[in-house]
mmCIF file of C-alpha atoms and ligand atoms in Angstrom:
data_model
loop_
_atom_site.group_PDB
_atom_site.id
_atom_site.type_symbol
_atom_site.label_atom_id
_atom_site.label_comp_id
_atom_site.label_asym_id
_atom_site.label_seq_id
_atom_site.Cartn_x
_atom_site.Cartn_y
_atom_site.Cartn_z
ATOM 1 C CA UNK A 49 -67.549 212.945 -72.164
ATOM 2 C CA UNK A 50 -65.361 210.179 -71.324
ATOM 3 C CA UNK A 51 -64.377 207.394 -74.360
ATOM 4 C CA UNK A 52 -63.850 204.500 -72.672
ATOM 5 C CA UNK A 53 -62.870 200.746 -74.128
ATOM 6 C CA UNK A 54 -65.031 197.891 -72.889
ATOM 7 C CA UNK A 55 -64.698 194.456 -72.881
ATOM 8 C CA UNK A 56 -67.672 193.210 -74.495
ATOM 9 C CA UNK A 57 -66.957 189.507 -75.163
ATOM 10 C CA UNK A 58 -64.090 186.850 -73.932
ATOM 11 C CA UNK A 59 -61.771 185.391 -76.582
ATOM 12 C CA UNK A 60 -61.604 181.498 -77.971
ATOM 13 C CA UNK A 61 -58.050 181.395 -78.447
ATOM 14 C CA UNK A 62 -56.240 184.285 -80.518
ATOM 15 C CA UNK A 63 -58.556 187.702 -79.334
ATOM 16 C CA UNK A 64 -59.870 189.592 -82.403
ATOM 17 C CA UNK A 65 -61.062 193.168 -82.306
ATOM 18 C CA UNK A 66 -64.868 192.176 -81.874
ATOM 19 C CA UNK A 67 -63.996 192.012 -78.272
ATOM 20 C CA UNK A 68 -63.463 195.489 -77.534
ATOM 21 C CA UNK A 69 -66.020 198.423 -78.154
ATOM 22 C CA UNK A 70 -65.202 201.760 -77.555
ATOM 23 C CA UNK A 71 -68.167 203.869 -75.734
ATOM 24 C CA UNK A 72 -68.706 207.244 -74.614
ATOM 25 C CA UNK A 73 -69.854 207.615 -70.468
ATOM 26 C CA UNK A 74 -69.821 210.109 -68.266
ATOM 27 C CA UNK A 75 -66.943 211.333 -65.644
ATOM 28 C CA UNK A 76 -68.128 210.820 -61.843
ATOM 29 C CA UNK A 77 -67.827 213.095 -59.144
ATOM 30 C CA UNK A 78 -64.801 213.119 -57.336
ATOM 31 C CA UNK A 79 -64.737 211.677 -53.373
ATOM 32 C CA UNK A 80 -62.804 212.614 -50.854
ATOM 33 C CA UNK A 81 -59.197 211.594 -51.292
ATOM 34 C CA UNK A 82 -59.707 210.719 -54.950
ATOM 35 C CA UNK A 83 -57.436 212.392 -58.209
ATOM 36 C CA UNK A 84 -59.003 212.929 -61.319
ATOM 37 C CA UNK A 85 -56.504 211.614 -64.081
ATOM 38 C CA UNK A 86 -56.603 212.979 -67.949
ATOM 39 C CA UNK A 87 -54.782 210.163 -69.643
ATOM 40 C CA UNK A 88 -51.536 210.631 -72.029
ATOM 41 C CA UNK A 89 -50.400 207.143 -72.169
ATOM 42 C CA UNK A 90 -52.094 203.993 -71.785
ATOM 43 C CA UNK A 91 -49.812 200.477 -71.757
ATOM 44 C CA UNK A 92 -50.941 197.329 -73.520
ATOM 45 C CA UNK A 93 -49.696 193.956 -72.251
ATOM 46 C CA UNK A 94 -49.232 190.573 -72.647
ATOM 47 C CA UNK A 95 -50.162 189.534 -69.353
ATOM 48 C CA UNK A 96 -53.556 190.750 -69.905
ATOM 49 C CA UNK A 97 -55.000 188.616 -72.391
ATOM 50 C CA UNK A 98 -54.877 186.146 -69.535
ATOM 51 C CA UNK A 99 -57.497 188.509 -67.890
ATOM 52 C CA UNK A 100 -59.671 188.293 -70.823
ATOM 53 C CA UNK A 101 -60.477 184.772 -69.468
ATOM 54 C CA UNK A 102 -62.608 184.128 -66.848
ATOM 55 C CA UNK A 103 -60.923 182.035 -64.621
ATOM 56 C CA UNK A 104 -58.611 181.679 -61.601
ATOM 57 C CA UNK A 105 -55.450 183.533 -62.019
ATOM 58 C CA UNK A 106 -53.364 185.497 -59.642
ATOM 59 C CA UNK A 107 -54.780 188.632 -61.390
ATOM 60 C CA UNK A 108 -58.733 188.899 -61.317
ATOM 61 C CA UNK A 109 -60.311 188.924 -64.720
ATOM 62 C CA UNK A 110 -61.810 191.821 -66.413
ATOM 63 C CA UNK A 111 -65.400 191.821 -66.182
ATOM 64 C CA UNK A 112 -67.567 191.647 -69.024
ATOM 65 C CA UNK A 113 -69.019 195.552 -70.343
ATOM 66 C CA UNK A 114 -66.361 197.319 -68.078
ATOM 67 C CA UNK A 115 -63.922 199.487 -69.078
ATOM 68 C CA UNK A 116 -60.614 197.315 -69.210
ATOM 69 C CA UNK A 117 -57.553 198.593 -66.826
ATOM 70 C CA UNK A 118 -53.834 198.811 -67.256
ATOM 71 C CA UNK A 119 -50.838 201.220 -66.940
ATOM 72 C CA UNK A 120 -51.805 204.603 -67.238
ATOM 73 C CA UNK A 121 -49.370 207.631 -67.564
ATOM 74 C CA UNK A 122 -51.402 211.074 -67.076
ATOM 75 C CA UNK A 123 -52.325 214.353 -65.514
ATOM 76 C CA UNK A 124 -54.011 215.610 -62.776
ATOM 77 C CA UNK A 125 -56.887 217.492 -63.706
ATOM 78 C CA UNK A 126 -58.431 217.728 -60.485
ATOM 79 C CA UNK A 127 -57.788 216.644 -56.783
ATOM 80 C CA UNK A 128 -59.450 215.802 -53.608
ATOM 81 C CA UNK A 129 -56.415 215.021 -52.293
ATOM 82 C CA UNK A 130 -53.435 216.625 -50.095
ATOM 83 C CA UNK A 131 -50.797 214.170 -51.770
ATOM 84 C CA UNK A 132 -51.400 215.796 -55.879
ATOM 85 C CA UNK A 133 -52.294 218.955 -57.167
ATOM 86 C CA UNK A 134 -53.553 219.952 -60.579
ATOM 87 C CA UNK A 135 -50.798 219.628 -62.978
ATOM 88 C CA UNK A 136 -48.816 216.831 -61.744
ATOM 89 C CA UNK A 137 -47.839 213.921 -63.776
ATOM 90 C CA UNK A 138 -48.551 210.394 -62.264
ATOM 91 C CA UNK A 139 -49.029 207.040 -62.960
ATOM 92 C CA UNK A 140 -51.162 204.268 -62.281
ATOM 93 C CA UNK A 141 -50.800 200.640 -62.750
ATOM 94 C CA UNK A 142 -54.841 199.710 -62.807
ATOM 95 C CA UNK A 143 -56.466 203.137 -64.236
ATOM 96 C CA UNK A 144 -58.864 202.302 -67.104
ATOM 97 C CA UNK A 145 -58.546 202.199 -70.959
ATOM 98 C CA UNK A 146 -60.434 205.468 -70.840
ATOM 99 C CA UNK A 147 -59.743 209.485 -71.687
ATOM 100 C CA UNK A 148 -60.524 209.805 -67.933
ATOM 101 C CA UNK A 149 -59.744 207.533 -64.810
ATOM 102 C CA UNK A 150 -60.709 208.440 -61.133
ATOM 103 C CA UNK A 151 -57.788 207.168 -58.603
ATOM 104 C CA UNK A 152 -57.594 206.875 -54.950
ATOM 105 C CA UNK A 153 -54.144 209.360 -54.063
ATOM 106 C CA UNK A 154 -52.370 206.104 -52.713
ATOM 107 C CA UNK A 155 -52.752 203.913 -55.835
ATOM 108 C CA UNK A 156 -50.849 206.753 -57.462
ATOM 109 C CA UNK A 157 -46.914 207.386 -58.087
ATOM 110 C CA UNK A 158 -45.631 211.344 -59.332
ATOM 111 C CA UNK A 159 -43.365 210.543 -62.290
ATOM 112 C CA UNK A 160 -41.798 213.823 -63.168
ATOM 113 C CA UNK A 161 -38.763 213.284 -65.521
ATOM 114 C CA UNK A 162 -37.553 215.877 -67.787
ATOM 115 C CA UNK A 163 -35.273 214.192 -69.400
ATOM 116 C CA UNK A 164 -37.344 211.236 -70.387
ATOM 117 C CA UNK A 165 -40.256 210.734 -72.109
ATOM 118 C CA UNK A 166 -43.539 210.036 -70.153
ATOM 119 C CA UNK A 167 -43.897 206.809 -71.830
ATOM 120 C CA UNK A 168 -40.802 205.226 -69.935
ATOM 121 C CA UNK A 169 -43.240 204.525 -66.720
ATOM 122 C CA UNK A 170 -44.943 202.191 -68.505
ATOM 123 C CA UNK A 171 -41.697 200.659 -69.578
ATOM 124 C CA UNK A 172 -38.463 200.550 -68.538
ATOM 125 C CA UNK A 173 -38.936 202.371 -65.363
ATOM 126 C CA UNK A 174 -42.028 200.844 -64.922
ATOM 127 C CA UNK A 175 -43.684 197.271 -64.772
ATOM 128 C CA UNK A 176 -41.509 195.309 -67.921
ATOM 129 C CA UNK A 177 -38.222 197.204 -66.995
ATOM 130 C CA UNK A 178 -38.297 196.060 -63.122
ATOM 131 C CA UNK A 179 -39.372 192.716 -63.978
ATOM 132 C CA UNK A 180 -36.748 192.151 -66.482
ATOM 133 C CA UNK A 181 -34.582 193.996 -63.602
ATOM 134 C CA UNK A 182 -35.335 191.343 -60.398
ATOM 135 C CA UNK A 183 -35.728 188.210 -63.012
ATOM 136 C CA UNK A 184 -32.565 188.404 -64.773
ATOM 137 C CA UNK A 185 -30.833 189.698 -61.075
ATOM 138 C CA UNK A 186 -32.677 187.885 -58.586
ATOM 139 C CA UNK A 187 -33.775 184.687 -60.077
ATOM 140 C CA UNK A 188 -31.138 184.700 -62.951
ATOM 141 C CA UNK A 189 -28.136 185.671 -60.696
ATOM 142 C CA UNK A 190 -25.988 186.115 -64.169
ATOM 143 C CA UNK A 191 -22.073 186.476 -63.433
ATOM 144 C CA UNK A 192 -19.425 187.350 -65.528
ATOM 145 C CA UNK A 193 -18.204 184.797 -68.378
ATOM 146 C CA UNK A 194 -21.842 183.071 -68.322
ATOM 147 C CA UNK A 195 -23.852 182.689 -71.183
ATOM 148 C CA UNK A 196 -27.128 184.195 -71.063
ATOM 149 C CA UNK A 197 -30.192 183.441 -73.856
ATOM 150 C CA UNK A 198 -33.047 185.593 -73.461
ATOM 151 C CA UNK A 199 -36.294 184.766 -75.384
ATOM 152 C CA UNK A 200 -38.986 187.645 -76.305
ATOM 153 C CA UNK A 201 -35.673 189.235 -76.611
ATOM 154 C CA UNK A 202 -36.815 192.860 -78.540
ATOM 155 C CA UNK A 203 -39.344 193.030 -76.823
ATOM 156 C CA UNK A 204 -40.239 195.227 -73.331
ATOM 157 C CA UNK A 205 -38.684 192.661 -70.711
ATOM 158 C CA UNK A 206 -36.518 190.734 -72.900
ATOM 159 C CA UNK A 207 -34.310 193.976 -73.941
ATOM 160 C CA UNK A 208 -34.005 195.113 -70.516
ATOM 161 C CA UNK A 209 -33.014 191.482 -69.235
ATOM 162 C CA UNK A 210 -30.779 190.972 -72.352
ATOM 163 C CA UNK A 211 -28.998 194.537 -71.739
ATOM 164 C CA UNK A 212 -28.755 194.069 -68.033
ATOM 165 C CA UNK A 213 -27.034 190.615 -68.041
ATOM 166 C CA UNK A 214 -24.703 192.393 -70.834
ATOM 167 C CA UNK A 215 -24.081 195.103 -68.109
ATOM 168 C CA UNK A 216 -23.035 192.076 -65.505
ATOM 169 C CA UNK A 217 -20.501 190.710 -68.058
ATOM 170 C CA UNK A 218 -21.815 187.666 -69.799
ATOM 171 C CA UNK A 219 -22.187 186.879 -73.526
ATOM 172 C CA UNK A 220 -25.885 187.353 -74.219
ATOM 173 C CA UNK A 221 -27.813 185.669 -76.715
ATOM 174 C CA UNK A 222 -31.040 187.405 -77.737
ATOM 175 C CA UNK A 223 -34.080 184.957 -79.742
ATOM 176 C CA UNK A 224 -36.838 187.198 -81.461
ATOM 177 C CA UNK A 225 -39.087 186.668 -84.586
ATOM 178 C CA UNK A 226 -37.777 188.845 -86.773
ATOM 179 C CA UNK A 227 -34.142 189.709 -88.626
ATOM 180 C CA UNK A 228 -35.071 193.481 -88.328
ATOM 181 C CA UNK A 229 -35.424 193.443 -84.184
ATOM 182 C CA UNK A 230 -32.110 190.945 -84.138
ATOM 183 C CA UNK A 231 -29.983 193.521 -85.827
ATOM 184 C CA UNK A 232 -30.816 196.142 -83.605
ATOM 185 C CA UNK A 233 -30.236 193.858 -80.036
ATOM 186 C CA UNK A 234 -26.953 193.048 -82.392
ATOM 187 C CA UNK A 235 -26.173 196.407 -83.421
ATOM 188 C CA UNK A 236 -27.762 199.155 -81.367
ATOM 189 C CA UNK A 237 -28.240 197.759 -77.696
ATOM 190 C CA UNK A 238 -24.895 195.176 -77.935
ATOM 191 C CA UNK A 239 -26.299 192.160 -77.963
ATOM 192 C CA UNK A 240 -23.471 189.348 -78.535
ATOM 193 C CA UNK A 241 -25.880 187.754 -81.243
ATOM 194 C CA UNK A 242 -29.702 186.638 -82.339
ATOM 195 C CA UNK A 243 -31.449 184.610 -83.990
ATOM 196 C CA UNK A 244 -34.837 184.791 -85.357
ATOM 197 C CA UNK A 245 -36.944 181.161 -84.733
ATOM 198 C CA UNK A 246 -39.167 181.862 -87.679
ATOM 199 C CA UNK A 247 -36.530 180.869 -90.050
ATOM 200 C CA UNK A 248 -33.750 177.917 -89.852
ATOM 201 C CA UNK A 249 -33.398 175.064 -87.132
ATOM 202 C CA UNK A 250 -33.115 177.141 -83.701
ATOM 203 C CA UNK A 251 -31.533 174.810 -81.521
ATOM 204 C CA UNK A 252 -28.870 173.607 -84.308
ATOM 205 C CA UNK A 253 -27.868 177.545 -84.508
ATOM 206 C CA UNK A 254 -28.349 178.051 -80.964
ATOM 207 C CA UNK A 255 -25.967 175.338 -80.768
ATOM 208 C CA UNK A 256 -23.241 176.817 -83.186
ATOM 209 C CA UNK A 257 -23.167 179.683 -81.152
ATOM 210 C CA UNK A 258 -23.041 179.233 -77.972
ATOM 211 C CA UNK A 259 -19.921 176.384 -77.309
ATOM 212 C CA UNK A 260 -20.038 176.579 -74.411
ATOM 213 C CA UNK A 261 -23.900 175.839 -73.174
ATOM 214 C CA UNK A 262 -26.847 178.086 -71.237
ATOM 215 C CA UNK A 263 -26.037 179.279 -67.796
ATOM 216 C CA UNK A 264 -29.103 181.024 -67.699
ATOM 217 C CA UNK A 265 -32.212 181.114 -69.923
ATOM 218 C CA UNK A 266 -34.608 184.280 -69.372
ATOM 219 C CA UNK A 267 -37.792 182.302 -70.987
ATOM 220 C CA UNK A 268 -40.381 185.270 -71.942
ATOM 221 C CA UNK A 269 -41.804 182.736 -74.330
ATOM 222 C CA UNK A 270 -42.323 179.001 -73.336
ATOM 223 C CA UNK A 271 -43.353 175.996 -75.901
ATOM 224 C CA UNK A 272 -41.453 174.705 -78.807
ATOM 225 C CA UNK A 273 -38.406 178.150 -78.594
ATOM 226 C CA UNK A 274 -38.023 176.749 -74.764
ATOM 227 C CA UNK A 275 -37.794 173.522 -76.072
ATOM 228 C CA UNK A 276 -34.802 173.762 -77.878
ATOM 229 C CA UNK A 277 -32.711 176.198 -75.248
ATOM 230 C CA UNK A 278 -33.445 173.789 -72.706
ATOM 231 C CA UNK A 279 -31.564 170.789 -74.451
ATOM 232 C CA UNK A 280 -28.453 173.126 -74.323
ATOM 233 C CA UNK A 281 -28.498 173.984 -70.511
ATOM 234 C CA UNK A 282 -25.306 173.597 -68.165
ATOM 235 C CA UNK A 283 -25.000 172.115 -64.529
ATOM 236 C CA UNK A 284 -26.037 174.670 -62.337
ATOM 237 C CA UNK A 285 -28.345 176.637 -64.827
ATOM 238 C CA UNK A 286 -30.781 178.792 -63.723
ATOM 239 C CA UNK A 287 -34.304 179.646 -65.735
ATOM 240 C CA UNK A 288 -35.944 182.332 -64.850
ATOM 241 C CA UNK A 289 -40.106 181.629 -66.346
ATOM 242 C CA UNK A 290 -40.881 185.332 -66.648
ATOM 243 C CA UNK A 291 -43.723 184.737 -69.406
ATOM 244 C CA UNK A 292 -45.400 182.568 -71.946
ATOM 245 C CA UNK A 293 -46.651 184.159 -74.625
ATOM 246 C CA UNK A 294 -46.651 181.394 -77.138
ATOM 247 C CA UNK A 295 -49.238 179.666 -75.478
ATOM 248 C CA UNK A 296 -51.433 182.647 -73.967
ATOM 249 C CA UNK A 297 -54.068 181.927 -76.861
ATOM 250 C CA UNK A 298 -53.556 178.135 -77.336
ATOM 251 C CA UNK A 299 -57.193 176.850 -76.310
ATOM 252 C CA UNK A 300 -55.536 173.291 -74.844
ATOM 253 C CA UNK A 301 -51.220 173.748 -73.911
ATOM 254 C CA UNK A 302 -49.150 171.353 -75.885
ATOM 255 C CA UNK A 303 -47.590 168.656 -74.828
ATOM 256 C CA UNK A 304 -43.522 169.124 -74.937
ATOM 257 C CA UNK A 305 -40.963 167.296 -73.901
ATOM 258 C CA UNK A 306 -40.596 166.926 -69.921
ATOM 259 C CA UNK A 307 -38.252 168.762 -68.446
ATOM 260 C CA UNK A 308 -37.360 167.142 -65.066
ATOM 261 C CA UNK A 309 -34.920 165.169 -66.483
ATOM 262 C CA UNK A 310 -33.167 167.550 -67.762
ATOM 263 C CA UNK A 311 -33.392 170.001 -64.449
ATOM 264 C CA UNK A 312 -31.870 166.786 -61.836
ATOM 265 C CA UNK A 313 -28.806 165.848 -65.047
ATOM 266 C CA UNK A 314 -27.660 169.268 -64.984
ATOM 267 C CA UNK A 315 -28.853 169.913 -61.214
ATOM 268 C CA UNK A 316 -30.716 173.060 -62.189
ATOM 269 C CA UNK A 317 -33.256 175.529 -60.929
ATOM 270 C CA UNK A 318 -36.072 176.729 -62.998
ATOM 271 C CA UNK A 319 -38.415 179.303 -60.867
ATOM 272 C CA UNK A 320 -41.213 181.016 -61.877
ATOM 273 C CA UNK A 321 -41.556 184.816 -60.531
ATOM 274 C CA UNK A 322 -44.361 187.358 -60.675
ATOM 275 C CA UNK A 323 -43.151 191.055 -60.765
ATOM 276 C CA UNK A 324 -45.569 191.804 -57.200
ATOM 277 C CA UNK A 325 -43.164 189.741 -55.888
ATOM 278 C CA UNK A 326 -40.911 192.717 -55.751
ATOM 279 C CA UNK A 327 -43.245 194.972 -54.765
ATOM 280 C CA UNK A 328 -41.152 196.240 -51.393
ATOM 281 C CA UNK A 329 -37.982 196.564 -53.564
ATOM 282 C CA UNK A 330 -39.453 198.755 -56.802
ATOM 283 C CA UNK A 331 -37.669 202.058 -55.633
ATOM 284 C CA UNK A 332 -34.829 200.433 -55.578
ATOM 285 C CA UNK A 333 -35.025 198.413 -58.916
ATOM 286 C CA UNK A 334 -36.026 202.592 -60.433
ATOM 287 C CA UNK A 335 -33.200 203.930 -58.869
ATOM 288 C CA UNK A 336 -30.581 201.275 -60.802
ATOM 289 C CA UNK A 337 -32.281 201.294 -64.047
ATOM 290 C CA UNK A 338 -32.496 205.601 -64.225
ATOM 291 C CA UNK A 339 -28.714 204.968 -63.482
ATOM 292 C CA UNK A 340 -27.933 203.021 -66.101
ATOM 293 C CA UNK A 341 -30.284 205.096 -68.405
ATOM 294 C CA UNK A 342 -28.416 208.025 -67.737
ATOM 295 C CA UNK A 343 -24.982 206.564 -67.667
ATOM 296 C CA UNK A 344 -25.798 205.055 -71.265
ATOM 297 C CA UNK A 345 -25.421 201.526 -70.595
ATOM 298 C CA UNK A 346 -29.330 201.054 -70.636
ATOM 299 C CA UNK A 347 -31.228 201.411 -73.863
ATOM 300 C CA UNK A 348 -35.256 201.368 -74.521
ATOM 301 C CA UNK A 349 -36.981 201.283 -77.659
ATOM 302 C CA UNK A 350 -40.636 202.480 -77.384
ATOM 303 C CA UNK A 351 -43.689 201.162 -80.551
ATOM 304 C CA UNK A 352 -46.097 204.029 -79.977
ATOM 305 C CA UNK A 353 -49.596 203.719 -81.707
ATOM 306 C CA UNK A 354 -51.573 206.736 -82.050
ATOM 307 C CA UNK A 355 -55.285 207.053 -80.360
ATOM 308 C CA UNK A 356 -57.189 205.277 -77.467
ATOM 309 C CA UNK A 357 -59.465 203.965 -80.409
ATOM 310 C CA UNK A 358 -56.653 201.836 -81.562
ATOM 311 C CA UNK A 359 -55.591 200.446 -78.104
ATOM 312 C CA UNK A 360 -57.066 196.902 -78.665
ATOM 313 C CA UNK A 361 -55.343 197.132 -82.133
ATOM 314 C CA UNK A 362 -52.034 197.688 -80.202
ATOM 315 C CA UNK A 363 -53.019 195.027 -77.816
ATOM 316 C CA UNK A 364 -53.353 192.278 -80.451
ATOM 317 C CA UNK A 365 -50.464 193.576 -82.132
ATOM 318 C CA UNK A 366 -48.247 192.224 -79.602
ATOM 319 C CA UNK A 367 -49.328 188.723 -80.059
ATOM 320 C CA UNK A 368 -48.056 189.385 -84.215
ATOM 321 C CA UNK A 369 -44.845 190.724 -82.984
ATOM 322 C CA UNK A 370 -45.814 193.735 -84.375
ATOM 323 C CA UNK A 371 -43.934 195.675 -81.514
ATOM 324 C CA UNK A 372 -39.918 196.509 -80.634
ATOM 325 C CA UNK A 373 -39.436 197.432 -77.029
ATOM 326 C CA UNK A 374 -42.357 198.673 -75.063
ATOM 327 C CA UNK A 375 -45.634 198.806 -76.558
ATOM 328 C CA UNK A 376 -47.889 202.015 -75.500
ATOM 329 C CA UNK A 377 -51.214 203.972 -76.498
ATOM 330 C CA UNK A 378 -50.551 207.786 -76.720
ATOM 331 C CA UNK A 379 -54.440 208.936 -75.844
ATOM 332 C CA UNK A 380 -53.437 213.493 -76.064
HETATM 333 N N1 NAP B 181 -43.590 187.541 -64.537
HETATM 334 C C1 NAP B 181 -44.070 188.778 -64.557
HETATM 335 O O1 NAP B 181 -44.381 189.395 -63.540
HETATM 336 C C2 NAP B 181 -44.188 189.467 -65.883
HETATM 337 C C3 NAP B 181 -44.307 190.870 -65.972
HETATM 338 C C4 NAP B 181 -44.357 191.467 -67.244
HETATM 339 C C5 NAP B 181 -44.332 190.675 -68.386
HETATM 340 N N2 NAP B 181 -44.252 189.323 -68.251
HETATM 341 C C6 NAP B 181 -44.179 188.448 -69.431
HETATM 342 O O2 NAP B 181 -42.993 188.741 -70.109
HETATM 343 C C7 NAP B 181 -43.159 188.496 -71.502
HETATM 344 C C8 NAP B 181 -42.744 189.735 -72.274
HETATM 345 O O3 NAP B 181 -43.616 190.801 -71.930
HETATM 346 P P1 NAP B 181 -43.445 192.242 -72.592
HETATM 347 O O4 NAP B 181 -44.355 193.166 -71.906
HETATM 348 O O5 NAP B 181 -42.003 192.550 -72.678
HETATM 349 O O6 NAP B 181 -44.031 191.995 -74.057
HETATM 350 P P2 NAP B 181 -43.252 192.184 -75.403
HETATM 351 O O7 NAP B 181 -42.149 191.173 -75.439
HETATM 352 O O8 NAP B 181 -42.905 193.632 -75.561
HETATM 353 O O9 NAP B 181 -44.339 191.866 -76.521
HETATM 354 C C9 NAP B 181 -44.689 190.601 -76.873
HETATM 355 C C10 NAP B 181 -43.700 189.965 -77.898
HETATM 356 O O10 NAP B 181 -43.800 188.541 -77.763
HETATM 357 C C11 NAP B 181 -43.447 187.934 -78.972
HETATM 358 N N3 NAP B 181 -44.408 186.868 -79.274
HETATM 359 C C12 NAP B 181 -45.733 186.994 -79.503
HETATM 360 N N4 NAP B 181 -46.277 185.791 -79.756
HETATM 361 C C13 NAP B 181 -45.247 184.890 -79.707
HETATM 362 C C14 NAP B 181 -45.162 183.477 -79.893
HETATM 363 N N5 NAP B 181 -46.249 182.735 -80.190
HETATM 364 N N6 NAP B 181 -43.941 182.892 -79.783
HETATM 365 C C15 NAP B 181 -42.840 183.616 -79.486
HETATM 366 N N7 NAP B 181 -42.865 184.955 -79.296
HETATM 367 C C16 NAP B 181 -44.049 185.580 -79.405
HETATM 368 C C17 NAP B 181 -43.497 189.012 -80.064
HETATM 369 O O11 NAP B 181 -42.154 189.264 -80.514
HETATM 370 P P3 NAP B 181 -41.479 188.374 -81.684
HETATM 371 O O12 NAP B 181 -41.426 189.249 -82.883
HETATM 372 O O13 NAP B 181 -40.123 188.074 -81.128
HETATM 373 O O14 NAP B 181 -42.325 187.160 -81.891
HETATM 374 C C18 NAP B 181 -44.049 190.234 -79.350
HETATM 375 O O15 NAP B 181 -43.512 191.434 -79.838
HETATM 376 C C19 NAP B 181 -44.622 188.114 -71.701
HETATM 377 O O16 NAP B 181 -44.718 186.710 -71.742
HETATM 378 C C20 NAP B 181 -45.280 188.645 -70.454
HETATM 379 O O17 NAP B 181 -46.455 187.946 -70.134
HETATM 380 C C21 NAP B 181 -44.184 188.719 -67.034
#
């Protein structure tokens, strides 16, 4: 039997766990060409509670009493296919939130690594680590002396981006929600400082410590935390939108202050980017970031939660901050 997790009803704002049911269905018959995948790891993300809904998007939403998809790390358990045998490890960016996903061989990558842990394909070799990669490179462009404040900063993107513009040479700011995840940006990845915007006035100690102004602001975040970096930006700054958590489950966005004015003053760029943008570029992005892994200058901090019953738990979870570094689902 296959347990499989089902989206049985669309959220009103925050999503609760009466949206999810787990179910028990049957495995189909492989086709020509297809892989049979036995799932280890299964990745939760922000990006799809924005599927929940069914609108628009440049995503298409999950349907109502299907199996939800996402980031799947697993094995081969059978193949109709020349390109995988039995055995090999692979991943998949849209397999299912099931014990069991069937895959066409070309929407599969082999991710053998035997000095990392499976999980890191769903993290910082995978979709967070090469978005934090080409934002804070590409759109970003961070160079040496700058001062870089990343917001989400513990969390999947945010440490990558944070560590990365550390690696190019600037002073890096990270902003999370708790002391606990600041002191380890601080203490174990080298952040230059943090600051958590659940307690005292953000952009007065934003202020204090950075003298000399934003040169780039990696927003993971958006509303009233973007607010207050944005009053502190330099000529030339750059603002890479990456994400925008804080208002994912607001049912009607806020009205903040407009930021135009403050874009033509300081004659600065803010660009949105969407990781498919990339898409031609990933080996390379992989090849960098297992480089920096293995030279040490690239840290990842993994929040595993046990059990594909408790992958919508670990899903809402991220929307509590529950989570430092890369959220995953470890299903066997
Ligand atoms: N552009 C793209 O292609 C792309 C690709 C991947 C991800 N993203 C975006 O990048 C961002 C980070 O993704 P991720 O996978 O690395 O997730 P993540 O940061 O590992 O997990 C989410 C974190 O967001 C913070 N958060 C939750 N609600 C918040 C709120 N109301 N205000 C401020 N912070 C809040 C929490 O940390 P705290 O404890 O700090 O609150 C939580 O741990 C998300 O916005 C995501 O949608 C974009």
């Amino acid at each position: 039997m296959n347990r499989q997790i089902i989206l049985v009803k669309r959220p009103d704002g925050l999503p609760s766990e009466e949206c999810f049911k787990l179910l028990e269905g049957e495995i189909p018959e492989l086709k020509d060409g297809e892989v049979l995948v036995k799932t280890m790891y299964l990745s939760v993300d922000p990006y799809m509670r924005g599927r929940m809904n069914d609108g628009k998007s440049y995503i298409s939403p999950f349907a109502l009493n299907e199996v939800l998809t996402g980031g799947v790390v697993g094995e081969v358990v059978e193949s109709k296919s020349d390109e995988f045998a039995k055995g090999d490890m692979v991943m998949g960016g849209f397999l299912g939130w099931q014990d069991y996903s069937i895959a066409k061989a070309g929407d599969l990558i082999k991710v053998e690594n035997k000095d990392l842990s499976p999980g890191v394909f769903l993290g910082i070799l995978g979709m967070p680590g090469l978005t934090a990669y080409f934002g804070i490179l590409d759109v970003g462009k961070p160079k040496a002396g700058e001062t870089v404040v990343v917001s989400g900063a513990a969390g999947a993107v945010g440490m990558t981006a944070g560590q990365i513009a550390k690696i190019k040479g600037c002073t890096v700011i990270g902003i999370s929600g708790s002391d606990k995840k600041n002191e380890y940006l601080v203490k174990e990845l080298g952040f230059d400082n943090a600051l958590n915007y659940n307690t005292g006035n953000l952009r007065k100690e934003l202020k204090k410590i950075c003298p000399q102004g934003v040169d780039v602001y990696f927003d993971n975040v958006g509303g009233e935390i973007s607010d207050a970096v944005m009053t502190l930006i330099n000529y030339k700054a750059r603002i890479p939108i990456c994400g925008q958590i804080s208002l994912y489950n607001v049912k009607r966005p806020p009205v903040g202050p407009r930021v135009q004015v403050q874009l033509l003053t300081k004659s600065a760029v803010m660009e949105g980017f969407l990781i498919f943008d990339y898409k031609e570029r990933f080996g390379e992005g992989m090849e960098q970031l297992s480089k920096w892994i293995s030279e040490n200058k690239l840290k990842y901090s993994e929040n595993i939660v046990e059990g594909l019953e408790n992958a919508p738990k670990a899903f809402l979870g991220l929307f509590a901050g529950e989570n430092l570094g890369k959220q995953i689902v470890k299903v066997v």
